[in-house]
Amino acid sequence: MKTIIKNGKVIFPDRIEENITIVCENGKIVDILKLNETIWGDGDRVIDARERYVSPGFIDIHTHGGGGHDFMDGTVGAYLGAAETHAKHGTTALLPTTLTSTTDELMKTFDTYREAVKQNKKGAKFLGLHLEGPYFAYNQRGAQDPKYLRNPEPEEYNKILAASDDIVRWSLAPELPGALEFGKVLTARNILPAIAHTDAIYEEVIPAFDAGFTLATHLYSGMSTITRRNAYRYAGVVEAAYLIDGMDVEIIADGVHLPKSLLQFVYKFKGPDKTALCTDSMRGAGMPDGESILGSLDKGQKVIIEDGVAKLPDRTAFAGSVATTDRLVRTMVNIAEVPLVEAVIMMTLTPARIMKIDRQKGSIQKGKDADFVIFDDNINVSHTILGGNVIYGN
């Protein structure tokens, strides 16, 4: 049986084309046609896009949960619930992301993840695990629990790496003792080391980049900028991200973590090909305002959801976003005034390239995975399609 999407305004990496028909079979795109005649059989599934946009599926490479669920809850139900919530907003693939915790809690997460992968039929696809912490700078901890912060030690991280083959990304502060050596270990295992929650200066970022730290986690959030050490000024990680041409960045484009001016600044100087949008969402994504918990239900921190973001109770810092991927694209188009094609690239092809899956995902092309989002002019999602199967919409 084929899945056929007709009457769509299809978003390609360099253009938008109207009246396009996409033919999918066995989870792949097998044909892309500009025609109106009937090309399907009685047993085929036909989805009429009704002249709405047809985009590649959104890829979120940094999310902690949603729909009242956090990946640190330690249950299969939490993984499935979060994946289904994000699918309703156009996400077809995501990286479940952990928080700073004990090693024992992390080990339990690995078992839960493996079982969740087997049972995940209705939600966004899990692409592997993103570990955030516990190797962070204390002064840049943000909402990360300070009691778990520590330096990377081979005895610990080798034990963690031996326990799971599902880790694909690990965010940490590169200036910590042992961090560069750890980064090289990750790179050798094809795990992406990313710079995060860091007080590094430019001179420390250069060797980190050479060691494989090619991505800046949630740019501007939890990272150093221009600082003084004694009488001398030093550029920080923010400046390094712009100065190093090969450095990729991800941004929480919810319009709160970064205002319009900074969204436009990132777009102007890094461009859509080096900028990935991420939700960094906690369990409050897709939920109403009020009290919530960042991290696991039993060990997490209380937070408040208001003004479109999660905050620490004393309101001194954000505690992760409550964004969904459709909101990110909408923000870049409506607030940052970025062309739709480029906003979509930042939510699809760029994160796919960063995670080295762009041969399979990230753009609408023959031979790639049949992952799509159908949405209107205001990025309201009507259908989410994964591998040719509708996981949200009728």
GROMACS .gro file of C-alpha atoms in nm, residues 57-62 93 95 127 192 249-250 272-278 343-358 361-362:
model
   37
   57GLY     CA    1   0.910   1.629   0.966
   58PHE     CA    2   1.042   1.853   1.243
   59ILE     CA    3   1.350   1.721   1.426
   60ASP     CA    4   1.405   1.827   1.786
   61ILE     CA    5   1.757   1.744   1.906
   62HIS     CA    6   1.707   1.874   2.261
   93ALA     CA    7   1.197   1.269   1.548
   95LEU     CA    8   1.645   1.323   2.115
  127LEU     CA    9   1.686   0.910   1.758
  192LEU     CA   10   2.857   1.436   1.956
  249VAL     CA   11   2.455   2.634   1.727
  250GLU     CA   12   2.111   2.547   1.856
  272PRO     CA   13   2.004   2.865   0.868
  273ASP     CA   14   2.262   2.603   0.767
  274LYS     CA   15   2.452   2.635   1.098
  275THR     CA   16   2.155   2.704   1.327
  276ALA     CA   17   1.921   2.437   1.462
  277LEU     CA   18   1.601   2.520   1.646
  278CYS     CA   19   1.536   2.319   1.962
  343ALA     CA   20   1.290   2.860   0.925
  344VAL     CA   21   1.195   2.507   0.818
  345ILE     CA   22   1.558   2.427   0.732
  346MET     CA   23   1.654   2.517   1.090
  347MET     CA   24   1.390   2.274   1.220
  348THR     CA   25   1.464   1.990   0.975
  349LEU     CA   26   1.773   1.966   0.756
  350THR     CA   27   2.018   2.145   0.986
  351PRO     CA   28   1.946   1.931   1.296
  352ALA     CA   29   1.953   1.624   1.071
  353ARG     CA   30   2.298   1.718   0.944
  354ILE     CA   31   2.426   1.794   1.293
  355MET     CA   32   2.322   1.445   1.404
  356LYS     CA   33   2.453   1.291   1.078
  357ILE     CA   34   2.117   1.157   0.965
  358ASP     CA   35   2.064   1.398   0.676
  361LYS     CA   36   1.585   1.272   0.706
  362GLY     CA   37   1.555   1.649   0.698
   0.00000   0.00000   0.00000
